PDB file of C-alpha atoms in Angstrom:
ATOM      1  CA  UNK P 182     142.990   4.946  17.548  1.00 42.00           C
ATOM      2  CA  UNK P 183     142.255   1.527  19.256  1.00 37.00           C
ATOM      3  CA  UNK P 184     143.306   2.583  22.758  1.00 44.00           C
ATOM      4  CA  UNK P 185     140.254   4.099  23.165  1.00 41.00           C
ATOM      5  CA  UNK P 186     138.089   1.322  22.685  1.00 40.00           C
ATOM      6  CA  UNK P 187     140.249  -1.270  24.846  1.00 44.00           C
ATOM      7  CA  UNK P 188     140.377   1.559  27.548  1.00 46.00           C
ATOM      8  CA  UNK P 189     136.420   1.485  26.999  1.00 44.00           C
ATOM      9  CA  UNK P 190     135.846  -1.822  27.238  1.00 45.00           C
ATOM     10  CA  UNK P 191     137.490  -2.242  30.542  1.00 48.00           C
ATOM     11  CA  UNK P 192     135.497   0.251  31.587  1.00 41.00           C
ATOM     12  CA  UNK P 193     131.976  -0.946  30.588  1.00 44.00           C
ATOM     13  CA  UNK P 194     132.985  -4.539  32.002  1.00 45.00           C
ATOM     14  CA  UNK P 195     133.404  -3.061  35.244  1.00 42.00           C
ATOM     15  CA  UNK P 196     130.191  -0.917  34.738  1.00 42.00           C
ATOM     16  CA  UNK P 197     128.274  -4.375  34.168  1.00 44.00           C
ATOM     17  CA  UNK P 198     129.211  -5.687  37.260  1.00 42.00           C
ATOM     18  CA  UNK P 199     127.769  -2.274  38.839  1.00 52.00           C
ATOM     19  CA  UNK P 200     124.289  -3.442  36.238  1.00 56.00           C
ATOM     20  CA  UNK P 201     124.150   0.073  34.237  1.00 75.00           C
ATOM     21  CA  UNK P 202     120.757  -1.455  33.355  1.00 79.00           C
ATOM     22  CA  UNK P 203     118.243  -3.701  35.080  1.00 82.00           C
ATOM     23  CA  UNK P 204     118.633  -7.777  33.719  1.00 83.00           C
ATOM     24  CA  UNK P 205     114.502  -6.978  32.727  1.00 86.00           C
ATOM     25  CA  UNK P 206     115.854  -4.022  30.896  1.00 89.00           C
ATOM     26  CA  UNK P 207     118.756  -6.240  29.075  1.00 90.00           C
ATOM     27  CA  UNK P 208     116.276  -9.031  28.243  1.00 90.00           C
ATOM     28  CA  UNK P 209     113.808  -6.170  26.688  1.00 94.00           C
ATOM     29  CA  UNK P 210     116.641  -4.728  24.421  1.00 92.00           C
ATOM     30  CA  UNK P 211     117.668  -8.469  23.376  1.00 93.00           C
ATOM     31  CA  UNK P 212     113.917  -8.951  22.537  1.00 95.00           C
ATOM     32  CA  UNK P 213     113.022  -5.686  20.777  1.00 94.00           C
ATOM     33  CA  UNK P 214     116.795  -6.007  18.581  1.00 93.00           C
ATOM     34  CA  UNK P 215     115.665  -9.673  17.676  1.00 94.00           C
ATOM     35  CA  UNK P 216     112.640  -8.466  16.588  1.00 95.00           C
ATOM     36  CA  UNK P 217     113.968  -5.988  14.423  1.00 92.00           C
ATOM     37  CA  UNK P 218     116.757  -8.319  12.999  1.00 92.00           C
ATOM     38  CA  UNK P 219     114.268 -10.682  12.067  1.00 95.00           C
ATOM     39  CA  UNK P 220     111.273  -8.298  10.713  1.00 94.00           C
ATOM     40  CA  UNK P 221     114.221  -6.710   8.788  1.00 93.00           C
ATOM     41  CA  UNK P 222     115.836 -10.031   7.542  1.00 94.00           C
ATOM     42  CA  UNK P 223     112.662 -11.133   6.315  1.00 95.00           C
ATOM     43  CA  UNK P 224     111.070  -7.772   4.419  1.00 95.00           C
ATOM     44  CA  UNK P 225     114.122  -7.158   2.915  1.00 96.00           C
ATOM     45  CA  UNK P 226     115.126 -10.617   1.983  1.00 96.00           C
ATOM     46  CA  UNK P 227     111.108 -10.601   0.035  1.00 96.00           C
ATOM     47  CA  UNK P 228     111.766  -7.100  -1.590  1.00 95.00           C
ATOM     48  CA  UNK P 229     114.959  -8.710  -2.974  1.00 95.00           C
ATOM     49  CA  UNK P 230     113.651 -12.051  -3.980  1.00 96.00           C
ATOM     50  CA  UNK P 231     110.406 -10.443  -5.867  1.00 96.00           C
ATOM     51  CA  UNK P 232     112.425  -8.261  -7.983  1.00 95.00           C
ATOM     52  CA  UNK P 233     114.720 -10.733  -9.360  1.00 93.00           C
ATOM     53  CA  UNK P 234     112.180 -13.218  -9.719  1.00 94.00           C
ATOM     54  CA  UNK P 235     109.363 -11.279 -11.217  1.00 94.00           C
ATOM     55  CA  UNK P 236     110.697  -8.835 -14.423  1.00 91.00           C
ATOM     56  CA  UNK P 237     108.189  -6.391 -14.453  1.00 93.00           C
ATOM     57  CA  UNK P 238     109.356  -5.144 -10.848  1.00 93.00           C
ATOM     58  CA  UNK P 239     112.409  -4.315 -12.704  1.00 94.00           C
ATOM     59  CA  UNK P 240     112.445  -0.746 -12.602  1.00 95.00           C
ATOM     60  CA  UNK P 241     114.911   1.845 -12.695  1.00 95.00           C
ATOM     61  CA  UNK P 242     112.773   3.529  -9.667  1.00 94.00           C
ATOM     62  CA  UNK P 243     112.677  -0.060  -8.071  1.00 96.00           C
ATOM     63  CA  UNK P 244     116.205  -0.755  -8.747  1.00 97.00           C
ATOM     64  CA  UNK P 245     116.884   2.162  -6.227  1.00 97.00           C
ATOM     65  CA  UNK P 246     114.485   0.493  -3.400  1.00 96.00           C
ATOM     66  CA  UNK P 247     116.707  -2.832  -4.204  1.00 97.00           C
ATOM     67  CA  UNK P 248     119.684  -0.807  -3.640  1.00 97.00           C
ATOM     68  CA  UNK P 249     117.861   0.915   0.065  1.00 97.00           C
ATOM     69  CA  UNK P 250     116.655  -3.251   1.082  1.00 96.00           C
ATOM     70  CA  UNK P 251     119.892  -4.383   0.087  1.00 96.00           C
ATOM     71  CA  UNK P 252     121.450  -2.140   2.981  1.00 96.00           C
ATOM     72  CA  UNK P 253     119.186  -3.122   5.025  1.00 94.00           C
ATOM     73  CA  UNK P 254     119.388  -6.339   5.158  1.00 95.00           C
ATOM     74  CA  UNK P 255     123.016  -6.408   5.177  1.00 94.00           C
ATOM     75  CA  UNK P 256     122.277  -3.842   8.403  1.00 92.00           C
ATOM     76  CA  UNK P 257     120.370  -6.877   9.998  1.00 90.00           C
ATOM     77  CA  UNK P 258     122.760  -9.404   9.712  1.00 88.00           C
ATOM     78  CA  UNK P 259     126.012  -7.499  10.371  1.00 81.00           C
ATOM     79  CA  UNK P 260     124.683  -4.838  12.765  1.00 83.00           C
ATOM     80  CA  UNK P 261     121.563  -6.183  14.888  1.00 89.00           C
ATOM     81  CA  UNK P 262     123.767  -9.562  15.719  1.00 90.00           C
ATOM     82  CA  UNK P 263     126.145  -7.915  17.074  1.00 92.00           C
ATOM     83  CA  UNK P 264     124.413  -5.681  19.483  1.00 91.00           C
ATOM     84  CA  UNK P 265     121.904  -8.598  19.906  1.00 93.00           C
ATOM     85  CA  UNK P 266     125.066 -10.903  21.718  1.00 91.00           C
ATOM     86  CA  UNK P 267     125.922  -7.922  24.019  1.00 90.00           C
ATOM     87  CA  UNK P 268     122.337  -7.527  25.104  1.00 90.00           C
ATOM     88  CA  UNK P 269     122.637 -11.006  25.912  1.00 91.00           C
ATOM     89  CA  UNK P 270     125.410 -10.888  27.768  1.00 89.00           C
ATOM     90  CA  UNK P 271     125.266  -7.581  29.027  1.00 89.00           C
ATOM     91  CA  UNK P 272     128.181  -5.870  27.853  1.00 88.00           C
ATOM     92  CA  UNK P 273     130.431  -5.545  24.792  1.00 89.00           C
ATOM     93  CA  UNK P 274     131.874  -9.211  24.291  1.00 88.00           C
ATOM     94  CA  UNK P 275     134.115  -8.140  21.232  1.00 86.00           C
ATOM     95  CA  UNK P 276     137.388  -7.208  21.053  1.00 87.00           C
ATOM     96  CA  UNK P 277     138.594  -3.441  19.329  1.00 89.00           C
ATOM     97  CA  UNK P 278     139.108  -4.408  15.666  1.00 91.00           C
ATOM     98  CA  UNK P 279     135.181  -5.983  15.972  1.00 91.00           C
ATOM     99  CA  UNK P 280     134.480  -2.400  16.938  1.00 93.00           C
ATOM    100  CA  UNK P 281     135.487  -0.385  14.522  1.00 94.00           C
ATOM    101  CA  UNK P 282     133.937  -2.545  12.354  1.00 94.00           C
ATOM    102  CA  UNK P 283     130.605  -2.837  13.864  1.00 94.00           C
ATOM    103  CA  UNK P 284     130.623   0.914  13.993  1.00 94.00           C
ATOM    104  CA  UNK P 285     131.970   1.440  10.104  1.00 95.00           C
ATOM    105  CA  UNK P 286     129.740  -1.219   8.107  1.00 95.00           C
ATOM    106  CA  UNK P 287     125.980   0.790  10.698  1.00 94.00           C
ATOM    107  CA  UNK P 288     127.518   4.213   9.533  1.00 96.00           C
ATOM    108  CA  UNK P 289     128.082   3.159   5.533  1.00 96.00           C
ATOM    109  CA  UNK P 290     124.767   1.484   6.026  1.00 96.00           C
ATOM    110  CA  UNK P 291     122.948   4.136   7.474  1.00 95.00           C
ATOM    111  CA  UNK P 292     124.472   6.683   5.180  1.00 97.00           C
ATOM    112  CA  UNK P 293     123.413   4.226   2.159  1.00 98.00           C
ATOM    113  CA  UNK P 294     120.159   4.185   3.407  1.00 97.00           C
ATOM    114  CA  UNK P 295     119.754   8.094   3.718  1.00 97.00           C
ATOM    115  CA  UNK P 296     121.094   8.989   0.457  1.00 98.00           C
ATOM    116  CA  UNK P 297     119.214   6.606  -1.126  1.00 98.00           C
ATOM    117  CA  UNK P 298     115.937   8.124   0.224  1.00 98.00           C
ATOM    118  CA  UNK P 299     117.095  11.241  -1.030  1.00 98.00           C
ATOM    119  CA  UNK P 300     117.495   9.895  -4.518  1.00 98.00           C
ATOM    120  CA  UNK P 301     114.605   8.256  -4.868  1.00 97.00           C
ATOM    121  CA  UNK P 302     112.436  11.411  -3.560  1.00 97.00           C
ATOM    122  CA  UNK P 303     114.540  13.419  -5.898  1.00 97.00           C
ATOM    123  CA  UNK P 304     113.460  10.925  -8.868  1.00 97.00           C
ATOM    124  CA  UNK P 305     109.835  11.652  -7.896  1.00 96.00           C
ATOM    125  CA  UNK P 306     110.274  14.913  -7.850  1.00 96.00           C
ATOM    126  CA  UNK P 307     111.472  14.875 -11.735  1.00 95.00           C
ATOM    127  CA  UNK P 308     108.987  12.226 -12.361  1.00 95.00           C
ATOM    128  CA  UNK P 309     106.051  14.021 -11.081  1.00 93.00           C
ATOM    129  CA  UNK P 310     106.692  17.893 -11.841  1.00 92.00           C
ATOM    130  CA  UNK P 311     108.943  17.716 -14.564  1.00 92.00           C
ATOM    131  CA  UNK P 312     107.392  14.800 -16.327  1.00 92.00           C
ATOM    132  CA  UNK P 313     110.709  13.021 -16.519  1.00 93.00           C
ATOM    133  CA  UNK P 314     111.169   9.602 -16.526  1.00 92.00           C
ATOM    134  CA  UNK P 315     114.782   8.018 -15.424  1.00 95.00           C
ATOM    135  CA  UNK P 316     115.976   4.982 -17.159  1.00 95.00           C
ATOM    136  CA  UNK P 317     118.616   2.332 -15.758  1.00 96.00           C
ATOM    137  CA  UNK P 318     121.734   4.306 -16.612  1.00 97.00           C
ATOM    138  CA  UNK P 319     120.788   7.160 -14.383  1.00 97.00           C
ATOM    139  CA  UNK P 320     119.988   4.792 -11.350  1.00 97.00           C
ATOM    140  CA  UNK P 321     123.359   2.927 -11.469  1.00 98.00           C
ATOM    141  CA  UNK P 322     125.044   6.123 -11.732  1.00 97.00           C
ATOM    142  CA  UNK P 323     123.217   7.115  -8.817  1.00 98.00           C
ATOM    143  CA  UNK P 324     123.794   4.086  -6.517  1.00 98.00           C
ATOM    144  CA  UNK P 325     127.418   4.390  -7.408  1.00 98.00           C
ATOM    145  CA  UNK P 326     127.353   7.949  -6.129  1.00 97.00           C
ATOM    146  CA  UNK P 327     125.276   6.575  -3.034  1.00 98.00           C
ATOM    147  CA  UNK P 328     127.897   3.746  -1.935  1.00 98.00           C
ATOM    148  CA  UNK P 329     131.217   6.143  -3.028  1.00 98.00           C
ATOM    149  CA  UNK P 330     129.808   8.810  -0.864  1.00 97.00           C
ATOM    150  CA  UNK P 331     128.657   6.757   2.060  1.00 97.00           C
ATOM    151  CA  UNK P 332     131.980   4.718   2.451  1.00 97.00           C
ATOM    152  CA  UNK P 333     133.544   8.244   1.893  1.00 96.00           C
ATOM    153  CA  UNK P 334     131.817   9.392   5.047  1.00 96.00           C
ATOM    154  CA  UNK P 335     132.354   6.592   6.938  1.00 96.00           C
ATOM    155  CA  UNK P 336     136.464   5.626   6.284  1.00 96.00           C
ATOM    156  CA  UNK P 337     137.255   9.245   7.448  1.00 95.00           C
ATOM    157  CA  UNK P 338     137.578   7.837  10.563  1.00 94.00           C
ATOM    158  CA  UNK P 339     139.572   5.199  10.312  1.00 94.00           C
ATOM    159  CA  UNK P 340     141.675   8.130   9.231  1.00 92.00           C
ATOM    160  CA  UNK P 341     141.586   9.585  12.608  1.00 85.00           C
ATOM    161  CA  UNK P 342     139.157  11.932  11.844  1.00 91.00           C
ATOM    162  CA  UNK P 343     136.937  11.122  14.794  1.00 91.00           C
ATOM    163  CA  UNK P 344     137.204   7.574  15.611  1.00 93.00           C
ATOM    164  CA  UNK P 345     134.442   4.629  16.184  1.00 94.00           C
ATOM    165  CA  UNK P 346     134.192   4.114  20.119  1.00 93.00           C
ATOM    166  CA  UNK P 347     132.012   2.118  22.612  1.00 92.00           C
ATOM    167  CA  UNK P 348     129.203   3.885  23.123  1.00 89.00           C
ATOM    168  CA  UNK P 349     128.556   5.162  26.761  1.00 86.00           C
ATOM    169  CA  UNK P 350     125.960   2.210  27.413  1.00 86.00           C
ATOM    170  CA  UNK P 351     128.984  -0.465  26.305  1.00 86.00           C
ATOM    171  CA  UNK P 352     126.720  -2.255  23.943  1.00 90.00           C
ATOM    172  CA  UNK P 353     127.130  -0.814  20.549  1.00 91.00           C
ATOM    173  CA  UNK P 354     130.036   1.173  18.759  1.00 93.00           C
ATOM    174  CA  UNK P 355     129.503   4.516  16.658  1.00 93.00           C
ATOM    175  CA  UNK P 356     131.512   7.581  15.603  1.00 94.00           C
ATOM    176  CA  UNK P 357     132.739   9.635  19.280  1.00 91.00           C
ATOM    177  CA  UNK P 358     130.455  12.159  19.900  1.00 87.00           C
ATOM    178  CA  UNK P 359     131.334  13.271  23.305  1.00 84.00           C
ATOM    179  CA  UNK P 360     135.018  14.701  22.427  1.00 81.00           C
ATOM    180  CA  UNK P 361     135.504  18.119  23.303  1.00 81.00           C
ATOM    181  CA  UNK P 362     138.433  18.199  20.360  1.00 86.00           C
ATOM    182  CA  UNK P 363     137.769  20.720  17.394  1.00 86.00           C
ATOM    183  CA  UNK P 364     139.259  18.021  15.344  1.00 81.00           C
ATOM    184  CA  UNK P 365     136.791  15.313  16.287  1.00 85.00           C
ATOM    185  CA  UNK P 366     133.405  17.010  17.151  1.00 90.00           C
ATOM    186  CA  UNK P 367     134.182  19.438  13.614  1.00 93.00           C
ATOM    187  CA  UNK P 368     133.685  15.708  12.166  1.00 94.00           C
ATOM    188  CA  UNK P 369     130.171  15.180  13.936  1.00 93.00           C
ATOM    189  CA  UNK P 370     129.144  18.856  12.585  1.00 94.00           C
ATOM    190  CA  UNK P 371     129.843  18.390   9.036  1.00 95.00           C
ATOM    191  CA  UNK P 372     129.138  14.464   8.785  1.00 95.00           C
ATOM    192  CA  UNK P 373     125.597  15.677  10.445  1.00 95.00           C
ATOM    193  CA  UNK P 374     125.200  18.026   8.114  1.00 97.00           C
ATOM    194  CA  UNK P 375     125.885  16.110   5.025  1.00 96.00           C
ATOM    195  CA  UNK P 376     124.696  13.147   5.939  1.00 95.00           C
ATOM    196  CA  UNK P 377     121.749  13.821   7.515  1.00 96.00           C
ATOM    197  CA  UNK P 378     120.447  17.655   7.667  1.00 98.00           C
ATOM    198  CA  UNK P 379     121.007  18.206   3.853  1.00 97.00           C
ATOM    199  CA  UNK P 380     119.415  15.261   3.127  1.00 97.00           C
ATOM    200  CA  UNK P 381     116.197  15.452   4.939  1.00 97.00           C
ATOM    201  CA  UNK P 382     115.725  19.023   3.300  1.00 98.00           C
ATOM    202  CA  UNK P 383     116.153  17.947  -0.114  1.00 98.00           C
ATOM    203  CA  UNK P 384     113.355  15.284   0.291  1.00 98.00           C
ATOM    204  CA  UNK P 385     111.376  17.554   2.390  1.00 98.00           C
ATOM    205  CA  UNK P 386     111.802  20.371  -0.957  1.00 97.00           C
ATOM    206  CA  UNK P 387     111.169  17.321  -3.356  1.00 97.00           C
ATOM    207  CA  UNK P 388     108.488  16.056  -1.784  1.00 96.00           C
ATOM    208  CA  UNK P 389     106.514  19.612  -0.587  1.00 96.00           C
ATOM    209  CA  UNK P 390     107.008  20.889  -4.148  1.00 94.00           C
ATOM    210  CA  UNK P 391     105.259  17.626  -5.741  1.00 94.00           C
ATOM    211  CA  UNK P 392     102.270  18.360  -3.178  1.00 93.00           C
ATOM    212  CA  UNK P 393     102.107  21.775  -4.082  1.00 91.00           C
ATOM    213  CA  UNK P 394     102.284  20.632  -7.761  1.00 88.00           C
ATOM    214  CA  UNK P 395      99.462  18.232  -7.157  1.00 85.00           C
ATOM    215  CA  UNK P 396      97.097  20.620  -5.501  1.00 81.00           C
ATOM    216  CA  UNK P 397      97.660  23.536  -8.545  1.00 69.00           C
TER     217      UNK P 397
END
């Protein structure tokens, strides 16, 4: 599994000296990542801080926009510092085993963060048009879910179902997406479609259906 990433990053260290991007265009992407690490740091870090200081934020509809900052802001430390050094130096600086997991902790993340949204339009859908109110139980049953799916999703590859490469602009690492093997893009399909497709059309349901609700 690893092969593929030390193969890769011989090959985007020799693209670097070729400059697969102007230095402008390198200095830009550190910039704009910065900028996102630290707007992200600092929201997420506030949304945190308020609801354990201040008890009335506790929630069990709260609790599950801790659980979305919480990823987050891990997301901003682990995975914007990362990509911020090889915008900086213009290439991927880290060895193979910093790869994979670079790659593993933005996919849990970013799965965490999906599913979470999906919850949480779900539990205004049942607040709104079935008059049902959730209590703390329910939401720490449903971040469990969250996380047990999400890591489920993303150690499948560590199984060598797909893999977690260097992207083709040697800067970041993420699941391989340009294999022509059934075994590895059959990975892409389904992980898309569970992770992302289904999803966005269970909070597009939940959230059309409490419009329509409104408006009758």
């Amino acid at each position: 599994m690893f092969h593929v990433i030390r193969n890769a990053s011989k090959v985007y260290s020799q693209v670097d000296n070729e400059k697969l991007f102007s230095q402008d265009t390198y200095d830009f992407l550190a910039l704009l990542v910065a900028l996102i690490g630290v707007l992200g740091l600092c929201t997420n870090s506030l949304v945190l801080i308020l609801y354990c200081r201040f008890k009335t934020l506790r929630t069990p509809t709260n609790l599950l926009l801790v659980n979305l900052s919480f990823s987050d802001f891990v997301f901003s430390i682990f995975g914007v510092s990362f990509i911020f050094a090889s915008c900086v130096s213009r290439q991927w600086i880290w060895d193979k085993e910093v790869c994979v997991f670079v790659g593993l902790c933005e996919n849990l993340l970013g799965c965490v963060s999906v599913f979470t949204l999906t919850v949480v339009a779900y539990e205004r859908y049942l607040r709104v048009v079935f008059d049902k109110v959730v209590d703390f139980p329910w939401s720490w049953k449903a971040i469990t879910f969250i996380w047990l799916c999400s890591m489920a999703w993303s150690t499948l590859p560590l199984m060598e179902w797909n893999r977690y490469i260097l992207e083709p602009h040697g800067l970041d690492c993420s699941l391989d997406r340009v294999s022509t093997e059934m075994s590895q893009s059959s990975f892409i399909l389904l992980s898309s479609l569970a992770c992302f497709v289904a999803p966005l059309s269970i909070m597009i349901y939940c959230y059309g259906y409490i419009l329509y609700s409104i408006r009758m």
